[in-house]
XYZ file of C-alpha atoms in Angstrom:
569
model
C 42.419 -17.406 12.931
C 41.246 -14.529 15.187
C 38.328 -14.572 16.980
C 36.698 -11.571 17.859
C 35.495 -11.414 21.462
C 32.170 -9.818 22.424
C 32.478 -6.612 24.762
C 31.513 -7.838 27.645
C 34.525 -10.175 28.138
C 36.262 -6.789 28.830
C 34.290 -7.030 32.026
C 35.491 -7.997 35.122
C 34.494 -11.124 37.043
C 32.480 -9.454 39.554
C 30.310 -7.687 37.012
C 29.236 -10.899 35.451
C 25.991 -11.773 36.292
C 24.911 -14.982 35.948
C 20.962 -14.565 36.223
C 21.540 -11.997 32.608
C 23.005 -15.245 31.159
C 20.343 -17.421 32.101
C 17.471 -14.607 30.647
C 19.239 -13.950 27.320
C 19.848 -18.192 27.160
C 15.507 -18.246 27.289
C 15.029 -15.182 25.446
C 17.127 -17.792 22.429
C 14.897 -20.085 23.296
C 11.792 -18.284 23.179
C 12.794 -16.451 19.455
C 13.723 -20.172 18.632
C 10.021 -21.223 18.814
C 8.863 -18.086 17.459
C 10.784 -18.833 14.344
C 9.852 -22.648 14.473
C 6.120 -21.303 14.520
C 6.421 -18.937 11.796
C 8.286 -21.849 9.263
C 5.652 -24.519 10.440
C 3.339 -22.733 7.419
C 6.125 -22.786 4.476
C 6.903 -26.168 5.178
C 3.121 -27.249 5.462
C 3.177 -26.298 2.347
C 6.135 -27.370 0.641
C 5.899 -31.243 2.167
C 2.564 -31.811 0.325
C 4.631 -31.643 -3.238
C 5.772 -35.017 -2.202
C 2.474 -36.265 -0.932
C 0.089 -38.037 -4.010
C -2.876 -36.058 -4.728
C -7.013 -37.519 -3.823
C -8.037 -38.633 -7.429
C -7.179 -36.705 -10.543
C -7.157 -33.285 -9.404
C -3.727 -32.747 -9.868
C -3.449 -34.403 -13.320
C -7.112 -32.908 -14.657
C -5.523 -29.433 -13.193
C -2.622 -29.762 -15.361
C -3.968 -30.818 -18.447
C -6.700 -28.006 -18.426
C -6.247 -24.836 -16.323
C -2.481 -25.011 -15.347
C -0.723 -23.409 -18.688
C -3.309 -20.634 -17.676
C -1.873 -20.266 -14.824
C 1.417 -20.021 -16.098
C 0.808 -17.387 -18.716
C -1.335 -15.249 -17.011
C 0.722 -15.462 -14.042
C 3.777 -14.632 -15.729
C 2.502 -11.635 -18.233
C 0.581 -10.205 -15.539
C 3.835 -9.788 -13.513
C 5.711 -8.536 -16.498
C 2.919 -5.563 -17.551
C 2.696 -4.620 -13.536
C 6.324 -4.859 -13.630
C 6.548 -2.267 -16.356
C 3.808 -0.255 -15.310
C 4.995 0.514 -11.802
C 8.749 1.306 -12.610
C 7.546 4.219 -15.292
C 4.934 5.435 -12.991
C 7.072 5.493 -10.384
C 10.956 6.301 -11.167
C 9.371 8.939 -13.335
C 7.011 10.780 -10.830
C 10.169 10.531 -8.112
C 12.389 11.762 -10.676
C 10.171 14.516 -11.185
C 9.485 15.697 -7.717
C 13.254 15.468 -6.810
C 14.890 16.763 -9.368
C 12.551 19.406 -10.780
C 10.072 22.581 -9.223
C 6.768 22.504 -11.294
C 3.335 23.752 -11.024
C 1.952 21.432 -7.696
C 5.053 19.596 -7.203
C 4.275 19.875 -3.383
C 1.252 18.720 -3.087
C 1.977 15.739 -5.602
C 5.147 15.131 -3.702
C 3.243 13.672 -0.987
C 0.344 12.701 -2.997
C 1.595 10.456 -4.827
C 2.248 7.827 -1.974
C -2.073 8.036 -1.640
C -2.889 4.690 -3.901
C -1.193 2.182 -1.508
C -4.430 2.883 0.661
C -6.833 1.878 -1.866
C -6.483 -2.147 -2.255
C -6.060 -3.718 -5.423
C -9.889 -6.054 -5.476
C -11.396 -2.127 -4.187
C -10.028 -0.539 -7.265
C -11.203 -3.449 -9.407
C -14.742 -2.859 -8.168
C -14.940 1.105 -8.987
C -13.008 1.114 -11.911
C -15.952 -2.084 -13.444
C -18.766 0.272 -12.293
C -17.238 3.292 -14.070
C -15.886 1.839 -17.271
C -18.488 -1.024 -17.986
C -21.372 -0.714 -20.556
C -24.246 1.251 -18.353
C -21.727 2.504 -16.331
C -21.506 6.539 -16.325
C -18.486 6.694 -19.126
C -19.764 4.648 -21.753
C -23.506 6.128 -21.089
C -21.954 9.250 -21.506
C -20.227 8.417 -24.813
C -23.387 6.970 -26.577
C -25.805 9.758 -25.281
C -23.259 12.271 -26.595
C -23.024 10.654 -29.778
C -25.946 9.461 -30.362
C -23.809 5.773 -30.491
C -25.284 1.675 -30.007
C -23.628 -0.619 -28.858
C -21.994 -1.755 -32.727
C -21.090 1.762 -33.479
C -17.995 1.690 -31.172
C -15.483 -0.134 -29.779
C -14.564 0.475 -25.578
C -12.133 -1.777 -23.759
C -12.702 -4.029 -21.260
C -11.879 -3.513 -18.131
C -12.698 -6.758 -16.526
C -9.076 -8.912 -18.663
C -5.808 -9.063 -18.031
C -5.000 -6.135 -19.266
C -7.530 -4.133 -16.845
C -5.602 -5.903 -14.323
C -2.702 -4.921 -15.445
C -3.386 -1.201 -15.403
C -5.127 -1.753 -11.796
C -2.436 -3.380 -10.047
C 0.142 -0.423 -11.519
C -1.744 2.415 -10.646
C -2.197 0.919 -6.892
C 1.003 -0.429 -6.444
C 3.611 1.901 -8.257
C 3.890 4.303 -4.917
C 6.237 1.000 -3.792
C 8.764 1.993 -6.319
C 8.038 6.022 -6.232
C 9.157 6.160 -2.681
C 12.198 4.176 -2.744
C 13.341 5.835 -6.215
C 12.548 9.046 -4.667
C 14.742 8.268 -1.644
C 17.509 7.344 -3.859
C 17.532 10.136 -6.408
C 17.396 12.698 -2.941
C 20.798 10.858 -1.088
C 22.472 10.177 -4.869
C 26.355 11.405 -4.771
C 25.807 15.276 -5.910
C 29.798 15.168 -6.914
C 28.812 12.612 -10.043
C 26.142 14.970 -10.922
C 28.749 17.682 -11.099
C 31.343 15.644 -12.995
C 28.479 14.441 -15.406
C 27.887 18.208 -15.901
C 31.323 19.265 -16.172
C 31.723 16.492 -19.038
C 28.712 17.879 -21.057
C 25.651 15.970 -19.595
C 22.279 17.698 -20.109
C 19.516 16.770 -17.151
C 17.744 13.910 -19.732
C 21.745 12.096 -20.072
C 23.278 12.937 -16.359
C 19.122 10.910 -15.361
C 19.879 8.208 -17.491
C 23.676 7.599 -17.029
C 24.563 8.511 -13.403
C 21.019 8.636 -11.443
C 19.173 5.657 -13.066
C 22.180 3.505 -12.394
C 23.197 4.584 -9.054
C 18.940 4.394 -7.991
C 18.739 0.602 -9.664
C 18.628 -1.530 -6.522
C 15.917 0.421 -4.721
C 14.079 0.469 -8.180
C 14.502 -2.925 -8.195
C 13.539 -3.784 -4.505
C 10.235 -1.228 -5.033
C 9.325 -3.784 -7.973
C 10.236 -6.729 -6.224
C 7.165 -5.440 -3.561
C 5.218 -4.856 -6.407
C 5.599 -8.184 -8.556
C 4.886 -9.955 -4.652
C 1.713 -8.001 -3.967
C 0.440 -8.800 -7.330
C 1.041 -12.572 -6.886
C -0.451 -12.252 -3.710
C -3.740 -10.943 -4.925
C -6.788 -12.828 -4.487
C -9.724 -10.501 -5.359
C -9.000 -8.247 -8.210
C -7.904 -11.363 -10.292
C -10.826 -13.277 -9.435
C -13.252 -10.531 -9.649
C -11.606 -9.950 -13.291
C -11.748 -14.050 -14.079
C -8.316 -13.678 -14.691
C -6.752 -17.159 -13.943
C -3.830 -17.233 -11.980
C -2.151 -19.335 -9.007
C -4.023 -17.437 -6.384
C -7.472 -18.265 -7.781
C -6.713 -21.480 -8.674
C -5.560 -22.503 -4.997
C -8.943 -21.186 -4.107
C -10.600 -23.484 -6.346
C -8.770 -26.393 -5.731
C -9.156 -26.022 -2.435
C -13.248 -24.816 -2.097
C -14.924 -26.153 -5.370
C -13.107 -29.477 -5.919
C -12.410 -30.132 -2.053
C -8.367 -31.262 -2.800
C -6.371 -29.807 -0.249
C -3.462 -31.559 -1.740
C -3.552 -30.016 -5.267
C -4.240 -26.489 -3.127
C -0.701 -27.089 -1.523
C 0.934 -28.029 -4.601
C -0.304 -25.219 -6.388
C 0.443 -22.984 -3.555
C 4.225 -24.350 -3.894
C 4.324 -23.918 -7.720
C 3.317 -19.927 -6.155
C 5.641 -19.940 -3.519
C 8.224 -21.452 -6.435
C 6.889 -18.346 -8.373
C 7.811 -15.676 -5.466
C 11.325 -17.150 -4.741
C 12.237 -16.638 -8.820
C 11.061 -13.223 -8.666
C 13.731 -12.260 -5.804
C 16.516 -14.356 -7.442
C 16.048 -12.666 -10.733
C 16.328 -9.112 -8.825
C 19.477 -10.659 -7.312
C 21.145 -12.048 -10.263
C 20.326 -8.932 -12.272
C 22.567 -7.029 -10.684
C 25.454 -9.507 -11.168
C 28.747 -7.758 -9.809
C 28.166 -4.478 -10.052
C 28.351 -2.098 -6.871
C 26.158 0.807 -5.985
C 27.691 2.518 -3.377
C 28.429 6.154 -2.674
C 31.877 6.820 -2.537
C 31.381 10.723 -2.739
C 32.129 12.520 1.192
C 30.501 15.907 0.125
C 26.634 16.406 0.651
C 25.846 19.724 -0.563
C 22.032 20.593 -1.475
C 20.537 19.094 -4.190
C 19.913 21.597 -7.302
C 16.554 21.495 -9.104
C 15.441 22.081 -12.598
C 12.955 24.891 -12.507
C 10.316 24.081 -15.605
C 7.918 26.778 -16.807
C 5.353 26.802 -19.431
C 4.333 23.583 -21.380
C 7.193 21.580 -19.676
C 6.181 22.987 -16.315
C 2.340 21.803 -17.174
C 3.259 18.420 -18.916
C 5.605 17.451 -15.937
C 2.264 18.417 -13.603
C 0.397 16.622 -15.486
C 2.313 13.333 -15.499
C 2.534 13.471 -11.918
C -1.109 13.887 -11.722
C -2.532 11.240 -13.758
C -1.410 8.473 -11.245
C -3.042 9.986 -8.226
C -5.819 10.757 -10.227
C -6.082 7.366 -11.276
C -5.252 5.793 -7.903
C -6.744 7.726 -5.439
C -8.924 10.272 -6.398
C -11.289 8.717 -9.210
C -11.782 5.465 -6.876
C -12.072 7.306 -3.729
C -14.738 9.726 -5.892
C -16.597 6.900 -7.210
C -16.877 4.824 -3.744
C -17.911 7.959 -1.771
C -20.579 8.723 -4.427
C -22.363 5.099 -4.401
C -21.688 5.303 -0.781
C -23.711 8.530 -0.660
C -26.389 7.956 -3.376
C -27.230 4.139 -2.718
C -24.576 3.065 0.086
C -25.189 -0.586 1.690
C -28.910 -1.149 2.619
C -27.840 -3.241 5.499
C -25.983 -0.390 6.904
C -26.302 -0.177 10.786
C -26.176 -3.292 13.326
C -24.920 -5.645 10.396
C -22.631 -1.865 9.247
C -21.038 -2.274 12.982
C -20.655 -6.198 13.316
C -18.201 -6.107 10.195
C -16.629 -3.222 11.431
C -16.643 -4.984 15.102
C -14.704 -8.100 13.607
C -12.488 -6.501 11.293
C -10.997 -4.488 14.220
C -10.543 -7.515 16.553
C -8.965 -9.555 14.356
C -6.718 -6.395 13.245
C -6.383 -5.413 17.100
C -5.344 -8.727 18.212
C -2.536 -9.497 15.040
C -1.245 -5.857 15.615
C -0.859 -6.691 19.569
C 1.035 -10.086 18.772
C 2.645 -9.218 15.823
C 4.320 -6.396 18.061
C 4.924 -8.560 21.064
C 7.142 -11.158 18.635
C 8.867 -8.623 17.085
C 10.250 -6.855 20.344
C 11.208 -10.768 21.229
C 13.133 -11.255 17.398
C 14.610 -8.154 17.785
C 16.019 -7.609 21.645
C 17.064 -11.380 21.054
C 19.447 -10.205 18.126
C 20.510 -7.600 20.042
C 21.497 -9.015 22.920
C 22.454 -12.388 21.324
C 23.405 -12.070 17.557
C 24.537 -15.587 17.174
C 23.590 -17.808 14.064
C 20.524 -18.791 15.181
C 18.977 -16.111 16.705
C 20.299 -14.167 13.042
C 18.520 -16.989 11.470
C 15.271 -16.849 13.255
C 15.230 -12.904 12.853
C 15.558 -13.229 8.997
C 12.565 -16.040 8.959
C 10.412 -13.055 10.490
C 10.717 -11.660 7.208
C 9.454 -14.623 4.908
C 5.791 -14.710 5.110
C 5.245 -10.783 3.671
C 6.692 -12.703 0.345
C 4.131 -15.009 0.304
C 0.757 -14.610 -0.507
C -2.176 -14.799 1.760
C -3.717 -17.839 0.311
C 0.023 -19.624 0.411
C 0.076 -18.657 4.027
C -3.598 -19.787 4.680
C -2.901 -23.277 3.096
C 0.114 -23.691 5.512
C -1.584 -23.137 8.394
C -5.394 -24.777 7.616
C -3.002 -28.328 7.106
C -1.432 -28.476 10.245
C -3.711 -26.456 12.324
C -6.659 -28.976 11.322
C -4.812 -31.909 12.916
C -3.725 -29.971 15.556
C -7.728 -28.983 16.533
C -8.637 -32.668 15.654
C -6.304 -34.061 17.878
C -7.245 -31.217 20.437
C -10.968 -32.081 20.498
C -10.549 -35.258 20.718
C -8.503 -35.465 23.956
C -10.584 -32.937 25.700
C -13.724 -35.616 24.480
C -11.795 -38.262 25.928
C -10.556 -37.168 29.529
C -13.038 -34.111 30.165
C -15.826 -35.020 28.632
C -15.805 -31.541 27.154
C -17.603 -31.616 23.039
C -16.961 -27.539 22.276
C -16.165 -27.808 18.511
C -12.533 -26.970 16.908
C -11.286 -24.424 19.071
C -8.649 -22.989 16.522
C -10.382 -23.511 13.126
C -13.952 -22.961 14.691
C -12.673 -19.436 16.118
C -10.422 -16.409 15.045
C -7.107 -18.166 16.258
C -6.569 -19.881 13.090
C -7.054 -16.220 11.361
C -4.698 -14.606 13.744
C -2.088 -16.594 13.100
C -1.768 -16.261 9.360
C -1.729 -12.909 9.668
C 0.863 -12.592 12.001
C 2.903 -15.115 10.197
C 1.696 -12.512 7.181
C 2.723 -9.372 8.586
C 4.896 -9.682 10.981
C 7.982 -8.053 8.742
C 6.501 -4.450 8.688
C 6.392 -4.998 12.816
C 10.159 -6.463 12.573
C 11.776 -3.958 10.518
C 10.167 -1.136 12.446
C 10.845 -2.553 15.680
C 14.614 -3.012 14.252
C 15.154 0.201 12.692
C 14.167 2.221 16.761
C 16.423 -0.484 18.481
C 19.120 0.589 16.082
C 18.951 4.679 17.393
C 19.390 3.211 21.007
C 23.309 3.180 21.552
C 24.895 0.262 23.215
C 26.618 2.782 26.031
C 22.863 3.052 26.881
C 22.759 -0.731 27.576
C 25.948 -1.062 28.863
C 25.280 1.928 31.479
C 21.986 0.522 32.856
C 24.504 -3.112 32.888
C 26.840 -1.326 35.056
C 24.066 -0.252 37.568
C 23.056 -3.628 37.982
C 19.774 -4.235 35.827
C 19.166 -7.395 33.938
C 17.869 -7.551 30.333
C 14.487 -7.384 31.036
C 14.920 -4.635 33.691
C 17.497 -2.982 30.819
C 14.006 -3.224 28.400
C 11.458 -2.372 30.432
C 13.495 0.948 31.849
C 15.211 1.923 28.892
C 13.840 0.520 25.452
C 10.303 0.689 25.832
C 10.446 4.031 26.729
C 12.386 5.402 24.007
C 10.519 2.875 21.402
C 7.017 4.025 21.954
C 7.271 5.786 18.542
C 8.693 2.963 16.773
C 6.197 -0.108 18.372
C 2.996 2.641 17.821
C 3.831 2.374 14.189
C 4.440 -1.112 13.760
C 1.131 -1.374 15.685
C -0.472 1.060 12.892
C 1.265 -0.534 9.717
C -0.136 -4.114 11.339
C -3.458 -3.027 11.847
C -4.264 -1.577 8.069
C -2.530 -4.657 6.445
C -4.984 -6.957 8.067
C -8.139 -4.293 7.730
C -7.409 -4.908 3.620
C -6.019 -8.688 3.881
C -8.842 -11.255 1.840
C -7.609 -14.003 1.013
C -6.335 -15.543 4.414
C -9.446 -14.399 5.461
C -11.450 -15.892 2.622
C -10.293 -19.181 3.237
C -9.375 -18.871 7.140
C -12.464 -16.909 8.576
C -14.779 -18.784 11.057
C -18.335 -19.809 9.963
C -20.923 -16.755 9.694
C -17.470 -14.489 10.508
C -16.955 -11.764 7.972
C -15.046 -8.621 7.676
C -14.941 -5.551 5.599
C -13.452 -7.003 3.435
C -14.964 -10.098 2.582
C -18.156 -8.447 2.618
C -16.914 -6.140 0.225
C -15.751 -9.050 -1.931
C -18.864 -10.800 -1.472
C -21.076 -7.936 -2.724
C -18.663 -7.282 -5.234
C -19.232 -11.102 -7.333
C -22.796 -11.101 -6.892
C -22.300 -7.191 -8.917
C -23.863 -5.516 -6.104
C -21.244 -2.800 -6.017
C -23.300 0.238 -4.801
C -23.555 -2.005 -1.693
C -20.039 -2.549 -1.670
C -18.960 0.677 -1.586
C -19.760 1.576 2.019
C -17.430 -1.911 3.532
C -14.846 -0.463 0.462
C -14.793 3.159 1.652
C -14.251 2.488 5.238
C -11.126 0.372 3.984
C -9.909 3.191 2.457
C -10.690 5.652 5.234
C -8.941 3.541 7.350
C -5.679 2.842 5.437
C -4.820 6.523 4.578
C -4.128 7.160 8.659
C -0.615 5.468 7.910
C -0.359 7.277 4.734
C -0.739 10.619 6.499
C 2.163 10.149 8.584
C 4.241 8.710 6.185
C 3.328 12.033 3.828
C 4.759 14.104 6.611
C 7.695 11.868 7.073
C 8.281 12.906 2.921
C 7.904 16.545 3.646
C 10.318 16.883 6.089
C 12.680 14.503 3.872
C 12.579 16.823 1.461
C 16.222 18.153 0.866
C 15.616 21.936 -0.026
C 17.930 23.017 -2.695
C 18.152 25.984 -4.826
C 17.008 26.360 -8.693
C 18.702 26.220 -12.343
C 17.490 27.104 -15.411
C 16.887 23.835 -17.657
């Protein structure tokens, strides 16, 4: 068997340090407790399965509400599943493959949904489509209609959710669809042309096929977001895992039954990614072809040019600009009366609690990542992948994890300090933001991974190894070199931290201090008690916020964009 030996035992004796040794040995250490702390949720959660439940909750849950759960859970991931991968793999095919009417703007457009949140769309789309809302007034004053003389849809079912959760989350698969149609092997194309393929056949046999794992993955993100939701489902009293955790937990006071639903969830989410996995069964996507010549576009003129415009158009429209519309108009005409002091608290706590998980969230990911670079042995590899795990879960999954052991923990914490100081403060974690903090770093700590990841990965060893030779130790070769060149990269894990939290609900829901609330659980709040012009000022501000990533990311499309001359169709 060969072993391959790491670079460094090319070295000679005298440049081996031993004081590098001893800091990478306790930078293992250090991403070994970071990954111990980020499991300690997941298995929270999973060790109350075996744990008997207080009473009958458990029993009384499955007898009544838990088929519910089931069904709605499951069809409600099939129609978003659907929804999002026509929306999406058709506008990216569109934009890359074709020069319409607007095909610029809408190029970068298209990505503007992802700022509005899922339980914000729910609310505008309820005020505009409900029975005195604008639409149906419209209809009956128009027509001189009552209320039996026609039949209107309602928004607040499963299917509403359905057609919410698509038109907010479908930019997931449009931009990695788009990505792969841009870097797809031009030399198929051409052989699919030379062998008679029109654009419709040469999309569906050669593109389609070579762009299924990234349409796959941008559903995968999808189907978790959706079973991560806590607000549009409960605002639409649709019944699914996520709402009944909540209940379990808040109106029948079982935190057992909470975890065990939360594990049926987190049962749910793991499925999900195996079925992506075992969909693909052997086959291989890769891109054999060495030539990269410029992508060729369709040029369409005339009704094609206009119904390709339009199709782009409907799901920003829907997504972005009718919500945004509708929030800025309440916000304007009515807006929240308690808008001011009250208007600045909110905004006050929802940017602490954002500030201080964007800071730490950072700070661990630097430590996962500069560990696997400087020691990529199983462990470390280990503990970098569990940084990704809790963006699979959803918030409330996450929330149960921690509340279990974090209560004992502040119990036990209190107590002492009681005992030898004397000292009767409250719960220190679970009476203050801590307890908050921490779910959402365990939350969303993978967008701060991969980011941090992907600017490690344009530094060059020779870099390291040069600063090595010079005498510097690892945190020396960090502080000098990396942090430098990863401004860029940590700024925008910072930024992609920062909105996740502004819009998270349900950790907050169920994590949030007493009298503590945010945007966005006033927002929800508002919301259920159908005070939704009030709403709309805590809803807009969400959306403000969460289009500053969006505007970079837009600009990162644009200058993706692969220019490429024009054919006739």
């Amino acid at each position: 068997m060969i072993i391959p030996l790491p670079m460094m035992t090319l070295a000679t004796p005298s440049s081996r340090i031993a004081a590098p040794r001893l800091t990478t040995s306790w930078l293992v250490v250090l991403a070994v407790l970071v990954g111990a702390l980020l499991i300690v949720p997941v298995w929270a959660v999973v060790a109350q399965v075996f744990l008997p439940g207080t009473g009958d909750t458990w029993a009384h849950l499955a007898d009544t509400v838990l088929p519910d759960y089931l069904w709605s859970t499951w069809w409600l991931c099939l129609g978003v599943g659907m929804g999002t991968a026509l929306m999406g793999v058709g506008a990216a095919w569109l934009v890359s493959r074709h020069e319409f009417p607007l095909r610029g703007p809408l190029e970068w457009a298209l990505v503007l949904p992802l700022a509005v949140p899922a339980y914000v769309m729910a609310y505008t789309y309820t005020d505009l489509l409900q029975f005195v809302g604008p639409v149906q007034t419209w209809l009956r004053e128009t027509f001189g209609w009552s209320r039996a003389d026609y039949w209107f849809p309602d928004v607040r079912s499963l299917g509403g959710a359905v057609v919410m959760f698509s038109l907010v989350l479908y930019p997931y698969v449009y931009l990695l669809a788009r990505t792969a149609f841009l870097e797809r092997a031009a030399g198929m194309l051409e052989v699919g042309r030379a062998l008679g393929l029109g654009p419709w056949r040469s999309f569906v046999r050669v593109s389609l096929p070579l762009a299924r794992p990234a349409i796959a993955a941008g559903v995968a993100l999808a189907l978790m977001e959706t079973l991560a939701d806590f607000g549009a489902v409960s605002y639409f009293g649709v019944q699914t895992f996520t709402t009944g955790i909540y209940r379990a937990w808040f109106s029948l006071g079982d935190r057992v039954a909470a975890a065990q639903l939360a594990s049926a969830l987190l049962g749910f989410v793991v499925l999900v990614l195996l079925l992506e996995q075992l969909s693909r069964g052997r086959a291989r996507f890769h891109d054999t072809s060495q030539r990269r010549s410029r992508q060729s576009t369709v040029r369409l003129s005339g009704a094609r040019g206009l119904l390709a415009m339009m199709t782009c158009l409907v799901p920003v429209t829907g997504g972005f600009v009718l919500p945004a519309g509708v929030l800025l108009h309440m916000a304007i005409g009515q807006g929240d009366a308690q808008f001011g002091p009250r208007f600045i608290e909110l905004a006050f706590n929802s940017v602490t609690v954002s500030a201080l998980t964007a800071v730490l969230a950072v700070l661990l990911a630097l430590l996962l990542a500069y560990a696997a670079r400087l020691q990529p042995v199983a462990p470390v590899r280990v503990i970098h992948r569990l940084g990704a795990l809790g963006y699979a879960l959803p918030g409330t999954v996450i929330a149960v994890g921690v509340l279990i052991p974090v209560t004992r923990v502040d119990v036990a914490l209190t107590d002492w300090l009681d005992l030898h100081l004397g000292w009767q403060g409250g719960l220190l974690i679970t009476g203050s933001i801590a307890g908050l903090v921490y779910a959402c770093v365990v939350r969303f700590l993978t967008p701060a991974v991969q980011t941090v990841d992907a600017g490690l990965l344009k530094i060059t060893p020779s870099m390291d190894q040069a600063a090595r030779s010079l005498g510097l130790g690892p945190w020396a070769v960090l502080r000098g070199v990396h942090l430098p060149l990863l401004r860029g990269s940590l700024l925008t894990a910072m930024l992609l931290v920062f909105i996740d939290v502004m819009k998270e609900l349900p950790a907050t829901l169920v994590l949030r201090p007493f009298n503590f609330d945010t945007l966005a659980t006033q927002a929800y709040t508002l919301a259920a008690d159908e005070r939704l012009a009030e709403a709309s000022t805590a809803a807009l501000t969400i959306v403000a916020v969460g289009l500053l990533p969006l505007i970079v990311l837009s600009r990162q499309i644009m200058r993706s964009r692969q220019p490429g001359g024009s054919e006739a169709p």
